[in-house]
PDB file of C-alpha atoms in Angstrom:
ATOM      1  CA  MET A   1     141.749 133.941  70.025  1.00 45.00           C
ATOM      2  CA  ALA A   2     144.416 136.291  68.709  1.00 44.00           C
ATOM      3  CA  ASP A   3     146.349 133.643  66.756  1.00 45.00           C
ATOM      4  CA  GLU A   4     143.283 132.464  64.818  1.00 54.00           C
ATOM      5  CA  GLN A   5     143.846 132.344  61.058  1.00 64.00           C
ATOM      6  CA  VAL A   6     141.803 134.178  58.448  1.00 79.00           C
ATOM      7  CA  SER A   7     141.698 131.250  55.992  1.00 82.00           C
ATOM      8  CA  ALA A   8     142.630 127.579  55.710  1.00 88.00           C
ATOM      9  CA  ARG A   9     142.767 124.894  53.036  1.00 92.00           C
ATOM     10  CA  VAL A  10     139.338 123.368  52.466  1.00 95.00           C
ATOM     11  CA  ASP A  11     140.571 119.762  52.720  1.00 94.00           C
ATOM     12  CA  SER A  12     142.368 120.508  55.987  1.00 94.00           C
ATOM     13  CA  TRP A  13     139.323 122.260  57.441  1.00 95.00           C
ATOM     14  CA  ILE A  14     136.909 119.455  56.466  1.00 95.00           C
ATOM     15  CA  TRP A  15     139.200 116.943  58.163  1.00 95.00           C
ATOM     16  CA  SER A  16     139.782 119.181  61.203  1.00 94.00           C
ATOM     17  CA  VAL A  17     136.057 119.517  61.966  1.00 95.00           C
ATOM     18  CA  ARG A  18     135.573 115.750  61.532  1.00 94.00           C
ATOM     19  CA  LEU A  19     133.384 115.732  58.413  1.00 93.00           C
ATOM     20  CA  THR A  20     135.742 113.080  56.961  1.00 93.00           C
ATOM     21  CA  ARG A  21     137.773 110.430  58.746  1.00 94.00           C
ATOM     22  CA  THR A  22     141.098 111.202  57.060  1.00 93.00           C
ATOM     23  CA  ARG A  23     142.652 114.182  55.357  1.00 93.00           C
ATOM     24  CA  SER A  24     143.358 112.098  52.271  1.00 94.00           C
ATOM     25  CA  ALA A  25     139.627 111.265  52.085  1.00 94.00           C
ATOM     26  CA  ALA A  26     138.889 115.004  52.202  1.00 94.00           C
ATOM     27  CA  SER A  27     141.419 115.658  49.423  1.00 94.00           C
ATOM     28  CA  ASP A  28     139.989 112.827  47.316  1.00 94.00           C
ATOM     29  CA  ALA A  29     136.484 114.245  47.779  1.00 94.00           C
ATOM     30  CA  CYS A  30     137.706 117.643  46.546  1.00 94.00           C
ATOM     31  CA  ARG A  31     139.470 116.133  43.534  1.00 94.00           C
ATOM     32  CA  GLY A  32     136.392 114.044  42.731  1.00 93.00           C
ATOM     33  CA  GLY A  33     134.141 117.108  42.621  1.00 93.00           C
ATOM     34  CA  HIS A  34     132.222 116.220  45.794  1.00 95.00           C
ATOM     35  CA  VAL A  35     133.065 119.463  47.622  1.00 95.00           C
ATOM     36  CA  ARG A  36     131.584 122.858  46.749  1.00 96.00           C
ATOM     37  CA  VAL A  37     132.354 126.153  48.436  1.00 95.00           C
ATOM     38  CA  ASN A  38     129.644 128.763  47.852  1.00 94.00           C
ATOM     39  CA  GLY A  39     128.301 126.653  44.969  1.00 93.00           C
ATOM     40  CA  VAL A  40     131.637 126.241  43.133  1.00 94.00           C
ATOM     41  CA  ARG A  41     133.590 122.978  42.890  1.00 95.00           C
ATOM     42  CA  VAL A  42     136.976 123.439  44.500  1.00 94.00           C
ATOM     43  CA  LYS A  43     140.407 121.842  44.648  1.00 94.00           C
ATOM     44  CA  PRO A  44     141.911 120.717  47.982  1.00 94.00           C
ATOM     45  CA  ALA A  45     144.054 123.855  48.345  1.00 93.00           C
ATOM     46  CA  HIS A  46     141.125 126.282  48.000  1.00 94.00           C
ATOM     47  CA  ALA A  47     141.024 128.843  50.814  1.00 93.00           C
ATOM     48  CA  VAL A  48     137.992 128.696  53.087  1.00 94.00           C
ATOM     49  CA  ARG A  49     136.910 131.679  55.205  1.00 93.00           C
ATOM     50  CA  VAL A  50     134.361 132.368  57.928  1.00 93.00           C
ATOM     51  CA  GLY A  51     130.879 132.587  56.408  1.00 93.00           C
ATOM     52  CA  ASP A  52     131.563 130.226  53.468  1.00 94.00           C
ATOM     53  CA  GLU A  53     128.975 127.534  52.757  1.00 95.00           C
ATOM     54  CA  ILE A  54     130.538 124.115  52.166  1.00 96.00           C
ATOM     55  CA  ARG A  55     128.599 121.261  50.552  1.00 96.00           C
ATOM     56  CA  LEU A  56     130.165 117.823  50.897  1.00 95.00           C
ATOM     57  CA  ARG A  57     128.765 114.625  49.357  1.00 92.00           C
ATOM     58  CA  HIS A  58     130.157 111.834  51.522  1.00 87.00           C
ATOM     59  CA  GLU A  59     129.005 108.305  52.381  1.00 82.00           C
ATOM     60  CA  GLY A  60     125.784 108.634  50.380  1.00 81.00           C
ATOM     61  CA  ARG A  61     124.702 111.832  52.095  1.00 86.00           C
ATOM     62  CA  GLU A  62     125.081 115.542  51.425  1.00 91.00           C
ATOM     63  CA  ARG A  63     126.365 117.678  54.270  1.00 93.00           C
ATOM     64  CA  ILE A  64     125.795 121.441  54.137  1.00 95.00           C
ATOM     65  CA  VAL A  65     127.760 123.482  56.669  1.00 96.00           C
ATOM     66  CA  VAL A  66     128.533 127.167  57.129  1.00 95.00           C
ATOM     67  CA  VAL A  67     132.000 127.964  58.474  1.00 94.00           C
ATOM     68  CA  SER A  68     131.869 129.844  61.768  1.00 94.00           C
ATOM     69  CA  ARG A  69     135.502 129.365  62.869  1.00 93.00           C
ATOM     70  CA  ILE A  70     138.738 128.471  61.076  1.00 93.00           C
ATOM     71  CA  ILE A  71     140.895 125.681  62.469  1.00 93.00           C
ATOM     72  CA  THR A  72     143.705 123.673  60.894  1.00 87.00           C
ATOM     73  CA  LYS A  73     144.412 121.053  63.555  1.00 92.00           C
ATOM     74  CA  ARG A  74     142.041 118.185  64.296  1.00 92.00           C
ATOM     75  CA  VAL A  75     140.148 118.744  67.527  1.00 91.00           C
ATOM     76  CA  GLY A  76     137.661 116.819  69.648  1.00 92.00           C
ATOM     77  CA  ALA A  77     134.079 116.416  68.495  1.00 92.00           C
ATOM     78  CA  PRO A  78     132.538 118.966  70.914  1.00 93.00           C
ATOM     79  CA  VAL A  79     135.023 121.663  69.838  1.00 93.00           C
ATOM     80  CA  ALA A  80     134.669 120.715  66.142  1.00 93.00           C
ATOM     81  CA  ALA A  81     130.878 121.128  66.328  1.00 93.00           C
ATOM     82  CA  GLU A  82     131.376 124.768  67.386  1.00 93.00           C
ATOM     83  CA  CYS A  83     133.354 125.528  64.210  1.00 93.00           C
ATOM     84  CA  TYR A  84     130.407 125.244  61.830  1.00 95.00           C
ATOM     85  CA  VAL A  85     126.647 125.621  61.582  1.00 95.00           C
ATOM     86  CA  ASP A  86     125.068 122.440  60.207  1.00 93.00           C
ATOM     87  CA  LYS A  87     122.305 123.077  57.659  1.00 94.00           C
ATOM     88  CA  SER A  88     122.234 119.511  56.320  1.00 91.00           C
ATOM     89  CA  PRO A  89     118.931 117.773  55.692  1.00 89.00           C
ATOM     90  CA  PRO A  90     118.248 115.035  58.230  1.00 87.00           C
ATOM     91  CA  PRO A  91     119.568 111.586  57.303  1.00 80.00           C
ATOM     92  CA  PRO A  92     116.994 109.190  55.833  1.00 73.00           C
ATOM     93  CA  PRO A  93     115.361 106.817  58.316  1.00 75.00           C
ATOM     94  CA  ARG A  94     116.836 103.327  58.506  1.00 68.00           C
ATOM     95  CA  GLU A  95     113.676 101.832  56.977  1.00 67.00           C
ATOM     96  CA  GLU A  96     114.215 103.769  53.733  1.00 61.00           C
ATOM     97  CA  THR A  97     117.782 102.616  53.223  1.00 59.00           C
ATOM     98  CA  VAL A  98     118.253 100.078  50.449  1.00 62.00           C
ATOM     99  CA  THR A  99     118.855  96.531  51.575  1.00 63.00           C
ATOM    100  CA  VAL A 100     121.908  94.958  50.046  1.00 67.00           C
ATOM    101  CA  ALA A 101     122.123  91.260  49.330  1.00 62.00           C
ATOM    102  CA  VAL A 102     125.096  89.905  51.270  1.00 71.00           C
ATOM    103  CA  ARG A 103     126.741  86.561  50.696  1.00 73.00           C
ATOM    104  CA  ALA A 104     129.106  84.851  53.061  1.00 79.00           C
ATOM    105  CA  ARG A 105     132.734  85.474  52.176  1.00 81.00           C
ATOM    106  CA  GLY A 106     134.179  82.522  50.290  1.00 81.00           C
ATOM    107  CA  ALA A 107     130.757  81.041  49.510  1.00 82.00           C
ATOM    108  CA  GLY A 108     131.587  80.950  45.796  1.00 85.00           C
ATOM    109  CA  ARG A 109     129.250  81.756  42.942  1.00 87.00           C
ATOM    110  CA  PRO A 110     125.527  81.761  43.625  1.00 84.00           C
ATOM    111  CA  THR A 111     123.487  78.773  42.474  1.00 88.00           C
ATOM    112  CA  LYS A 112     120.775  79.250  39.897  1.00 90.00           C
ATOM    113  CA  ARG A 113     118.113  79.338  42.597  1.00 90.00           C
ATOM    114  CA  GLU A 114     120.064  81.905  44.658  1.00 86.00           C
ATOM    115  CA  ARG A 115     120.625  84.051  41.560  1.00 86.00           C
ATOM    116  CA  ARG A 116     116.908  84.001  40.722  1.00 89.00           C
ATOM    117  CA  ASP A 117     116.036  84.928  44.297  1.00 86.00           C
ATOM    118  CA  LEU A 118     118.516  87.809  44.101  1.00 81.00           C
ATOM    119  CA  GLU A 119     117.054  89.017  40.813  1.00 86.00           C
ATOM    120  CA  ARG A 120     113.546  88.871  42.282  1.00 86.00           C
ATOM    121  CA  LEU A 121     114.676  90.742  45.420  1.00 82.00           C
ATOM    122  CA  LEU A 122     116.278  93.489  43.349  1.00 79.00           C
ATOM    123  CA  GLY A 123     113.249  93.702  41.049  1.00 80.00           C
ATOM    124  CA  ARG A 124     115.194  92.951  37.897  1.00 80.00           C
ATOM    125  CA  PRO A 125     113.647  91.117  34.961  1.00 78.00           C
ATOM    126  CA  GLY A 126     114.665  87.515  34.442  1.00 67.00           C
ATOM    127  CA  GLY A 127     114.157  86.449  38.042  1.00 56.00           C
ATOM    128  CA  GLU A 128     111.414  83.974  37.165  1.00 59.00           C
ATOM    129  CA  GLY A 129     113.522  81.474  35.281  1.00 55.00           C
ATOM    130  CA  ARG A 130     112.627  79.333  32.307  1.00 58.00           C
ATOM    131  CA  GLY A 131     109.308  77.516  32.439  1.00 54.00           C
ATOM    132  CA  ARG A 132     108.503  78.647  35.984  1.00 57.00           C
ATOM    133  CA  ARG A 133     105.294  80.364  36.891  1.00 57.00           C
ATOM    134  CA  PRO A 134     105.678  83.665  38.698  1.00 57.00           C
ATOM    135  CA  GLU A 135     104.677  83.412  42.361  1.00 56.00           C
TER     136      GLU A 135
END
């Protein structure tokens, strides 16, 4: 492509290749220090070039990609996948993910028994309660 650019803004490129859902999320990640280009934390306007290694911590996972093509407009997933080489470690299996205690919305505060069960589930001290024998 003759009209292909030499560099682009890092936040725009991350959004264009679909590593984040929105451009503002990409900018926030840059401002929060979650984006590194060649090992250096960068601001959203940092120029990214072909061959740069981008590390992005997003949604509890680190993505490591090497730029192979510069784009500034959001494209479809098959085209976006051609714009970088993914060197990320594989995501953890579903069994290893931490279970989160979920309460029904509007259920109010937990009862003493529910709180103790939660504490026991999370492995925190104080889940036994006063005068109760541990099970």
